[in-house]
């Protein structure tokens, strides 16, 4: 019996790494996809996408455009147009290994009727000859992430049953955990497969960890939709939000006490803030390369991250205070795909 047919859905914002993703997918022989749906989520797609990198798969590539609505909406636009029993989601910054399609065939062939999804195994190459930076270590955490859509195969029927991704998650953060929880709550099982996909560390500026704090708003949405125990059920690390809240509270207390003329109490609160900030900075500096640039970046961002994390969490609590669980949409709905064209 041949392995089940599948389609690949790749959301993209036009990053150069898309070419490497398509090139690696073409090089993976043995059980090619029926089609590759590249979902262009750029608000204003000017430059053409590097579809020629798909090589022998070029005739199977189809492009949809979603106009900058986020990765959840882009993936929905893709899977809702496929006709295969399985949909494999790949991020545009990953590179499947040469034996990926053969291992995928084994993963799908071994999936019982109650299996709704099979996760690929991610490997993050880290630099030789030096310790990884804070950003590189964070990316390496994907190797242990559960149900990451960097390489995740879902039974298309299961996606239809739960309504796909929740488009209230506008960033590439937690939308995969939310979907996995709803798939399991609907009675499907999820398991880890044997195929391996490479996830290089993408280039990032010194403030990337500061911008990443926006994800705390998505954590607040997860709390609202799935309850406070979602962390354990989604196998997600809890992070440092409680400590960030404590450090931020000591900073606010120091300011308030100083304005009230209580200098000694303000000094104590300020000292506690400094100690908490130093502990956070050291926790990020010591495992890393400890270069002057990395140390300076960690020191500066460790001051900014705690209050920003708390701010985004509170913003999420307010914004999503009336959020209700996603209701499944009819499987035939395709209004999420404004256009279907291939340049």
CSV table of C-alpha atoms in Angstrom, one decimal:
chain,number,residue,atom,x,y,z
A,1,UNK,CA,0.0,0.0,0.0
A,2,UNK,CA,1.4,3.4,-0.9
A,3,UNK,CA,1.8,6.1,1.7
A,4,UNK,CA,-1.0,8.7,2.0
A,5,UNK,CA,-0.9,11.7,-0.3
A,6,UNK,CA,-0.1,15.1,1.2
A,7,UNK,CA,0.2,18.7,0.3
A,8,UNK,CA,2.8,21.2,1.7
A,9,UNK,CA,1.7,24.6,2.9
A,10,UNK,CA,4.4,27.2,3.4
A,11,UNK,CA,3.4,30.7,4.7
A,12,UNK,CA,5.9,33.4,3.8
A,13,UNK,CA,6.6,37.1,4.1
A,14,UNK,CA,9.0,37.0,1.2
A,15,UNK,CA,12.2,36.3,3.2
A,16,UNK,CA,15.2,35.1,1.2
A,17,UNK,CA,15.3,31.8,3.1
A,18,UNK,CA,12.2,30.7,1.2
A,19,UNK,CA,14.4,29.8,-1.7
A,20,UNK,CA,16.5,27.5,0.5
A,21,UNK,CA,13.2,25.9,1.9
A,22,UNK,CA,11.9,25.2,-1.6
A,23,UNK,CA,15.3,23.9,-2.8
A,24,UNK,CA,15.6,21.5,0.1
A,25,UNK,CA,12.0,20.3,-0.5
A,26,UNK,CA,12.8,19.5,-4.1
A,27,UNK,CA,15.9,17.6,-3.1
A,28,UNK,CA,13.9,15.3,-0.7
A,29,UNK,CA,13.1,12.4,-2.9
A,30,UNK,CA,11.0,9.3,-2.5
A,31,UNK,CA,7.4,10.6,-1.7
A,32,UNK,CA,6.9,14.1,-3.2
A,33,UNK,CA,3.9,16.2,-2.3
A,34,UNK,CA,0.9,16.4,-4.5
A,35,UNK,CA,1.3,20.2,-4.4
A,36,UNK,CA,3.2,22.9,-2.6
A,37,UNK,CA,1.0,25.9,-1.6
A,38,UNK,CA,3.1,29.0,-1.0
A,39,UNK,CA,1.0,31.5,0.8
A,40,UNK,CA,2.3,35.0,0.3
A,41,UNK,CA,1.3,37.0,3.3
A,42,UNK,CA,3.1,40.3,2.4
A,43,UNK,CA,0.8,43.3,2.7
A,44,UNK,CA,2.2,44.6,-0.6
A,45,UNK,CA,4.0,41.9,-2.5
A,46,UNK,CA,6.3,43.8,-4.8
A,47,UNK,CA,9.2,41.5,-5.6
A,48,UNK,CA,8.5,38.1,-7.1
A,49,UNK,CA,8.9,35.0,-4.9
A,50,UNK,CA,11.9,32.7,-5.7
A,51,UNK,CA,9.6,29.9,-7.0
A,52,UNK,CA,12.3,28.7,-9.4
A,53,UNK,CA,14.1,27.2,-6.5
A,54,UNK,CA,11.5,24.5,-6.3
A,55,UNK,CA,13.2,22.9,-9.3
A,56,UNK,CA,11.3,19.7,-10.4
A,57,UNK,CA,8.5,20.6,-8.0
A,58,UNK,CA,7.9,24.0,-9.8
A,59,UNK,CA,4.9,22.7,-11.7
A,60,UNK,CA,3.3,21.6,-8.4
A,61,UNK,CA,3.7,25.0,-6.7
A,62,UNK,CA,0.6,27.2,-6.3
A,63,UNK,CA,0.6,30.7,-4.8
A,64,UNK,CA,-2.1,32.3,-2.7
A,65,UNK,CA,-2.0,35.8,-1.3
A,66,UNK,CA,-3.4,36.9,2.1
A,67,UNK,CA,-2.3,40.5,2.4
A,68,UNK,CA,-0.5,40.5,5.7
A,69,UNK,CA,-3.0,38.9,8.0
A,70,UNK,CA,-0.5,36.8,9.9
A,71,UNK,CA,0.7,33.2,9.8
A,72,UNK,CA,-2.4,31.6,11.2
A,73,UNK,CA,-4.6,33.2,8.5
A,74,UNK,CA,-2.0,32.3,5.8
A,75,UNK,CA,-2.0,28.6,6.9
A,76,UNK,CA,-5.8,28.5,6.9
A,77,UNK,CA,-5.8,29.9,3.4
A,78,UNK,CA,-3.5,27.1,2.3
A,79,UNK,CA,-5.0,24.1,3.9
A,80,UNK,CA,-8.6,25.0,3.0
A,81,UNK,CA,-7.7,24.7,-0.7
A,82,UNK,CA,-5.9,21.3,-0.7
A,83,UNK,CA,-7.5,18.1,-1.7
A,84,UNK,CA,-5.1,15.6,0.0
A,85,UNK,CA,-5.8,13.7,3.2
A,86,UNK,CA,-2.8,15.2,4.9
A,87,UNK,CA,-1.5,18.8,5.0
A,88,UNK,CA,2.1,19.4,6.0
A,89,UNK,CA,3.0,22.8,7.3
A,90,UNK,CA,6.5,24.1,6.9
A,91,UNK,CA,7.9,27.5,7.8
A,92,UNK,CA,9.8,29.3,5.1
A,93,UNK,CA,13.0,29.3,7.2
A,94,UNK,CA,13.4,25.6,7.5
A,95,UNK,CA,15.2,23.1,5.3
A,96,UNK,CA,14.0,19.5,5.1
A,97,UNK,CA,16.7,16.8,5.0
A,98,UNK,CA,17.2,14.7,1.8
A,99,UNK,CA,15.4,11.7,3.3
A,100,UNK,CA,12.6,13.8,4.6
A,101,UNK,CA,9.9,12.7,2.2
A,102,UNK,CA,10.7,9.0,2.7
A,103,UNK,CA,10.6,9.4,6.4
A,104,UNK,CA,7.4,11.4,6.1
A,105,UNK,CA,5.8,8.6,4.1
A,106,UNK,CA,6.6,6.2,7.0
A,107,UNK,CA,5.3,8.7,9.6
A,108,UNK,CA,1.9,9.1,7.7
A,109,UNK,CA,1.7,5.4,6.8
A,110,UNK,CA,2.1,4.5,10.5
A,111,UNK,CA,-0.5,7.0,11.7
A,112,UNK,CA,-3.6,5.2,12.9
A,113,UNK,CA,-7.1,6.5,12.2
A,114,UNK,CA,-7.2,8.3,15.5
A,115,UNK,CA,-4.0,10.2,14.8
A,116,UNK,CA,-4.7,13.7,13.9
A,117,UNK,CA,-1.1,15.0,13.5
A,118,UNK,CA,2.5,13.9,13.3
A,119,UNK,CA,5.3,16.3,14.2
A,120,UNK,CA,8.6,16.4,12.6
A,121,UNK,CA,11.9,16.5,14.5
A,122,UNK,CA,13.7,19.9,14.4
A,123,UNK,CA,17.4,20.3,14.6
A,124,UNK,CA,19.0,23.7,15.1
A,125,UNK,CA,22.6,24.0,14.0
A,126,UNK,CA,24.6,26.1,16.4
A,127,UNK,CA,28.0,27.7,15.8
A,128,UNK,CA,31.2,25.7,16.3
A,129,UNK,CA,34.0,27.1,18.4
A,130,UNK,CA,32.0,29.4,20.6
A,131,UNK,CA,29.0,29.3,23.0
A,132,UNK,CA,25.6,30.2,21.4
A,133,UNK,CA,24.1,33.7,22.0
A,134,UNK,CA,20.9,34.3,23.8
A,135,UNK,CA,19.0,34.4,20.5
A,136,UNK,CA,20.7,31.2,19.2
A,137,UNK,CA,19.8,29.4,22.5
A,138,UNK,CA,16.2,30.5,22.2
A,139,UNK,CA,16.0,29.2,18.6
A,140,UNK,CA,17.6,25.9,19.7
A,141,UNK,CA,14.7,25.5,22.1
A,142,UNK,CA,12.6,24.6,19.1
A,143,UNK,CA,14.2,21.2,19.1
A,144,UNK,CA,12.1,20.3,22.2
A,145,UNK,CA,9.0,22.3,21.3
A,146,UNK,CA,5.7,20.3,21.1
A,147,UNK,CA,3.6,20.5,17.9
A,148,UNK,CA,5.6,23.3,16.3
A,149,UNK,CA,4.3,24.1,12.8
A,150,UNK,CA,7.8,24.6,11.5
A,151,UNK,CA,7.3,21.0,10.4
A,152,UNK,CA,3.9,19.6,11.4
A,153,UNK,CA,1.7,17.2,9.4
A,154,UNK,CA,-2.1,17.4,10.2
A,155,UNK,CA,-4.8,15.2,8.9
A,156,UNK,CA,-6.9,17.6,6.7
A,157,UNK,CA,-10.1,16.1,8.2
A,158,UNK,CA,-8.9,17.0,11.7
A,159,UNK,CA,-8.1,20.6,10.6
A,160,UNK,CA,-11.6,20.9,9.2
A,161,UNK,CA,-13.2,19.4,12.3
A,162,UNK,CA,-11.8,22.1,14.6
A,163,UNK,CA,-11.8,25.1,12.1
A,164,UNK,CA,-8.1,25.3,11.6
A,165,UNK,CA,-5.9,28.0,13.1
A,166,UNK,CA,-7.3,30.7,15.3
A,167,UNK,CA,-6.6,33.9,13.5
A,168,UNK,CA,-6.7,36.0,16.6
A,169,UNK,CA,-3.1,34.8,17.0
A,170,UNK,CA,-1.5,37.3,14.7
A,171,UNK,CA,2.1,36.4,15.4
A,172,UNK,CA,4.0,33.2,14.8
A,173,UNK,CA,3.6,32.3,18.5
A,174,UNK,CA,1.1,30.1,20.3
A,175,UNK,CA,-1.1,29.6,17.3
A,176,UNK,CA,0.4,26.1,16.9
A,177,UNK,CA,-0.1,25.3,20.6
A,178,UNK,CA,-3.7,26.5,20.4
A,179,UNK,CA,-4.4,24.3,17.4
A,180,UNK,CA,-2.8,21.3,19.0
A,181,UNK,CA,-4.9,21.6,22.1
A,182,UNK,CA,-8.1,21.9,20.1
A,183,UNK,CA,-7.2,18.9,17.9
A,184,UNK,CA,-6.6,16.8,21.0
A,185,UNK,CA,-9.8,18.1,22.7
A,186,UNK,CA,-11.7,17.0,19.6
A,187,UNK,CA,-10.5,13.4,20.3
A,188,UNK,CA,-7.5,13.2,17.9
A,189,UNK,CA,-4.1,12.0,19.0
A,190,UNK,CA,-0.8,13.8,18.2
A,191,UNK,CA,2.6,12.1,18.0
A,192,UNK,CA,6.2,12.8,17.1
A,193,UNK,CA,7.4,11.2,13.9
A,194,UNK,CA,10.9,10.3,12.7
A,195,UNK,CA,11.5,12.7,9.9
A,196,UNK,CA,14.1,15.5,10.5
A,197,UNK,CA,14.0,19.1,9.4
A,198,UNK,CA,16.8,21.6,9.8
A,199,UNK,CA,16.0,25.0,11.3
A,200,UNK,CA,18.8,27.4,10.9
A,201,UNK,CA,19.1,30.4,13.3
A,202,UNK,CA,17.9,33.4,11.3
A,203,UNK,CA,19.7,36.7,11.5
A,204,UNK,CA,18.3,39.1,14.1
A,205,UNK,CA,19.1,42.5,15.5
A,206,UNK,CA,20.0,43.3,19.1
A,207,UNK,CA,16.4,44.2,20.1
A,208,UNK,CA,14.8,41.0,18.9
A,209,UNK,CA,14.3,39.7,22.5
A,210,UNK,CA,12.5,43.0,23.3
A,211,UNK,CA,10.1,42.7,20.4
A,212,UNK,CA,9.5,39.1,21.3
A,213,UNK,CA,7.7,40.2,24.5
A,214,UNK,CA,4.6,40.9,22.4
A,215,UNK,CA,4.0,37.2,22.7
A,216,UNK,CA,2.9,37.7,26.3
A,217,UNK,CA,-0.4,39.0,25.0
A,218,UNK,CA,-0.9,35.7,23.2
A,219,UNK,CA,-0.2,33.9,26.5
A,220,UNK,CA,-3.0,35.9,28.0
A,221,UNK,CA,-5.3,34.8,25.1
A,222,UNK,CA,-4.3,31.2,25.7
A,223,UNK,CA,-5.2,31.5,29.4
A,224,UNK,CA,-8.6,32.8,28.4
A,225,UNK,CA,-9.3,30.1,25.8
A,226,UNK,CA,-7.8,27.1,27.5
A,227,UNK,CA,-7.5,27.8,31.3
A,228,UNK,CA,-4.5,28.3,33.5
A,229,UNK,CA,-3.2,24.8,33.0
A,230,UNK,CA,-2.7,25.1,29.3
A,231,UNK,CA,1.1,25.3,29.8
A,232,UNK,CA,1.3,21.8,31.0
A,233,UNK,CA,-1.1,20.3,28.4
A,234,UNK,CA,0.7,22.1,25.6
A,235,UNK,CA,4.1,21.2,27.0
A,236,UNK,CA,5.1,24.8,26.9
A,237,UNK,CA,7.8,26.4,29.2
A,238,UNK,CA,6.3,28.9,31.5
A,239,UNK,CA,9.0,31.5,31.1
A,240,UNK,CA,9.8,34.3,33.6
A,241,UNK,CA,6.7,36.4,33.7
A,242,UNK,CA,6.1,36.0,37.5
A,243,UNK,CA,9.7,37.2,38.1
A,244,UNK,CA,9.3,40.0,35.5
A,245,UNK,CA,6.1,41.1,37.4
A,246,UNK,CA,8.0,41.2,40.7
A,247,UNK,CA,11.0,43.1,39.2
A,248,UNK,CA,8.6,45.6,37.6
A,249,UNK,CA,6.7,46.0,40.9
A,250,UNK,CA,9.9,46.9,42.8
A,251,UNK,CA,10.8,49.5,40.1
A,252,UNK,CA,7.3,51.1,40.4
A,253,UNK,CA,7.5,51.0,44.2
A,254,UNK,CA,10.9,52.7,44.2
A,255,UNK,CA,9.5,55.6,42.1
A,256,UNK,CA,6.3,56.0,44.2
A,257,UNK,CA,8.2,55.9,47.5
A,258,UNK,CA,10.8,58.4,46.2
A,259,UNK,CA,8.0,60.8,45.2
A,260,UNK,CA,6.4,60.3,48.6
A,261,UNK,CA,9.7,61.4,50.3
A,262,UNK,CA,10.4,57.9,51.8
A,263,UNK,CA,14.0,57.8,50.7
A,264,UNK,CA,15.1,54.8,52.7
A,265,UNK,CA,12.2,52.6,51.5
A,266,UNK,CA,12.8,53.8,48.0
A,267,UNK,CA,16.4,52.8,48.2
A,268,UNK,CA,15.5,49.4,49.4
A,269,UNK,CA,13.0,48.9,46.5
A,270,UNK,CA,15.6,50.2,44.1
A,271,UNK,CA,18.1,47.8,45.4
A,272,UNK,CA,15.7,44.9,44.9
A,273,UNK,CA,15.0,46.0,41.4
A,274,UNK,CA,18.7,46.2,40.6
A,275,UNK,CA,19.3,42.7,42.1
A,276,UNK,CA,16.4,41.2,40.1
A,277,UNK,CA,17.6,42.9,36.9
A,278,UNK,CA,21.2,41.8,37.5
A,279,UNK,CA,20.1,38.2,38.1
A,280,UNK,CA,18.1,38.2,34.8
A,281,UNK,CA,21.0,39.7,32.9
A,282,UNK,CA,23.5,37.2,34.3
A,283,UNK,CA,21.2,34.3,33.5
A,284,UNK,CA,21.4,35.4,29.9
A,285,UNK,CA,25.1,36.4,29.8
A,286,UNK,CA,26.8,33.4,31.5
A,287,UNK,CA,25.7,30.6,29.1
A,288,UNK,CA,26.7,32.7,26.1
A,289,UNK,CA,29.8,33.8,24.3
A,290,UNK,CA,30.3,36.7,26.8
A,291,UNK,CA,31.6,39.0,24.2
A,292,UNK,CA,31.5,42.8,24.9
A,293,UNK,CA,28.7,43.2,22.4
A,294,UNK,CA,26.6,40.3,23.7
A,295,UNK,CA,27.1,41.4,27.3
A,296,UNK,CA,26.1,45.0,26.5
A,297,UNK,CA,23.0,43.8,24.6
A,298,UNK,CA,21.9,41.5,27.4
A,299,UNK,CA,22.4,44.3,30.0
A,300,UNK,CA,20.3,46.8,28.1
A,301,UNK,CA,17.5,44.4,27.1
A,302,UNK,CA,17.3,42.9,30.6
A,303,UNK,CA,16.3,46.3,31.8
A,304,UNK,CA,13.6,46.7,29.2
A,305,UNK,CA,12.1,43.2,29.0
A,306,UNK,CA,10.4,42.9,32.5
A,307,UNK,CA,8.2,46.0,32.2
A,308,UNK,CA,7.4,45.3,28.5
A,309,UNK,CA,6.5,41.7,29.3
A,310,UNK,CA,4.1,42.8,32.0
A,311,UNK,CA,2.7,45.5,29.8
A,312,UNK,CA,2.0,43.1,26.9
A,313,UNK,CA,0.5,40.6,29.3
A,314,UNK,CA,-1.9,43.2,30.8
A,315,UNK,CA,-2.8,44.4,27.3
A,316,UNK,CA,-3.6,40.9,26.3
A,317,UNK,CA,-5.8,40.4,29.4
A,318,UNK,CA,-7.8,43.5,28.5
A,319,UNK,CA,-8.0,42.9,24.7
A,320,UNK,CA,-9.0,39.3,25.1
A,321,UNK,CA,-11.2,39.5,28.2
A,322,UNK,CA,-14.3,38.4,26.2
A,323,UNK,CA,-12.6,36.0,23.9
A,324,UNK,CA,-14.6,32.8,23.3
A,325,UNK,CA,-13.3,29.5,22.0
A,326,UNK,CA,-13.0,29.2,18.2
A,327,UNK,CA,-16.1,27.7,16.5
A,328,UNK,CA,-15.3,25.4,13.5
A,329,UNK,CA,-16.1,26.8,10.1
A,330,UNK,CA,-17.6,24.8,7.2
A,331,UNK,CA,-14.9,22.9,5.4
A,332,UNK,CA,-15.9,24.5,2.1
A,333,UNK,CA,-15.2,28.0,3.2
A,334,UNK,CA,-12.5,29.7,1.1
A,335,UNK,CA,-13.2,33.4,1.7
A,336,UNK,CA,-9.8,33.6,3.5
A,337,UNK,CA,-7.9,33.5,0.2
A,338,UNK,CA,-8.3,36.9,-1.5
A,339,UNK,CA,-6.5,35.7,-4.6
A,340,UNK,CA,-5.0,32.5,-6.2
A,341,UNK,CA,-2.3,33.3,-8.6
A,342,UNK,CA,1.2,32.2,-9.4
A,343,UNK,CA,3.7,34.7,-10.8
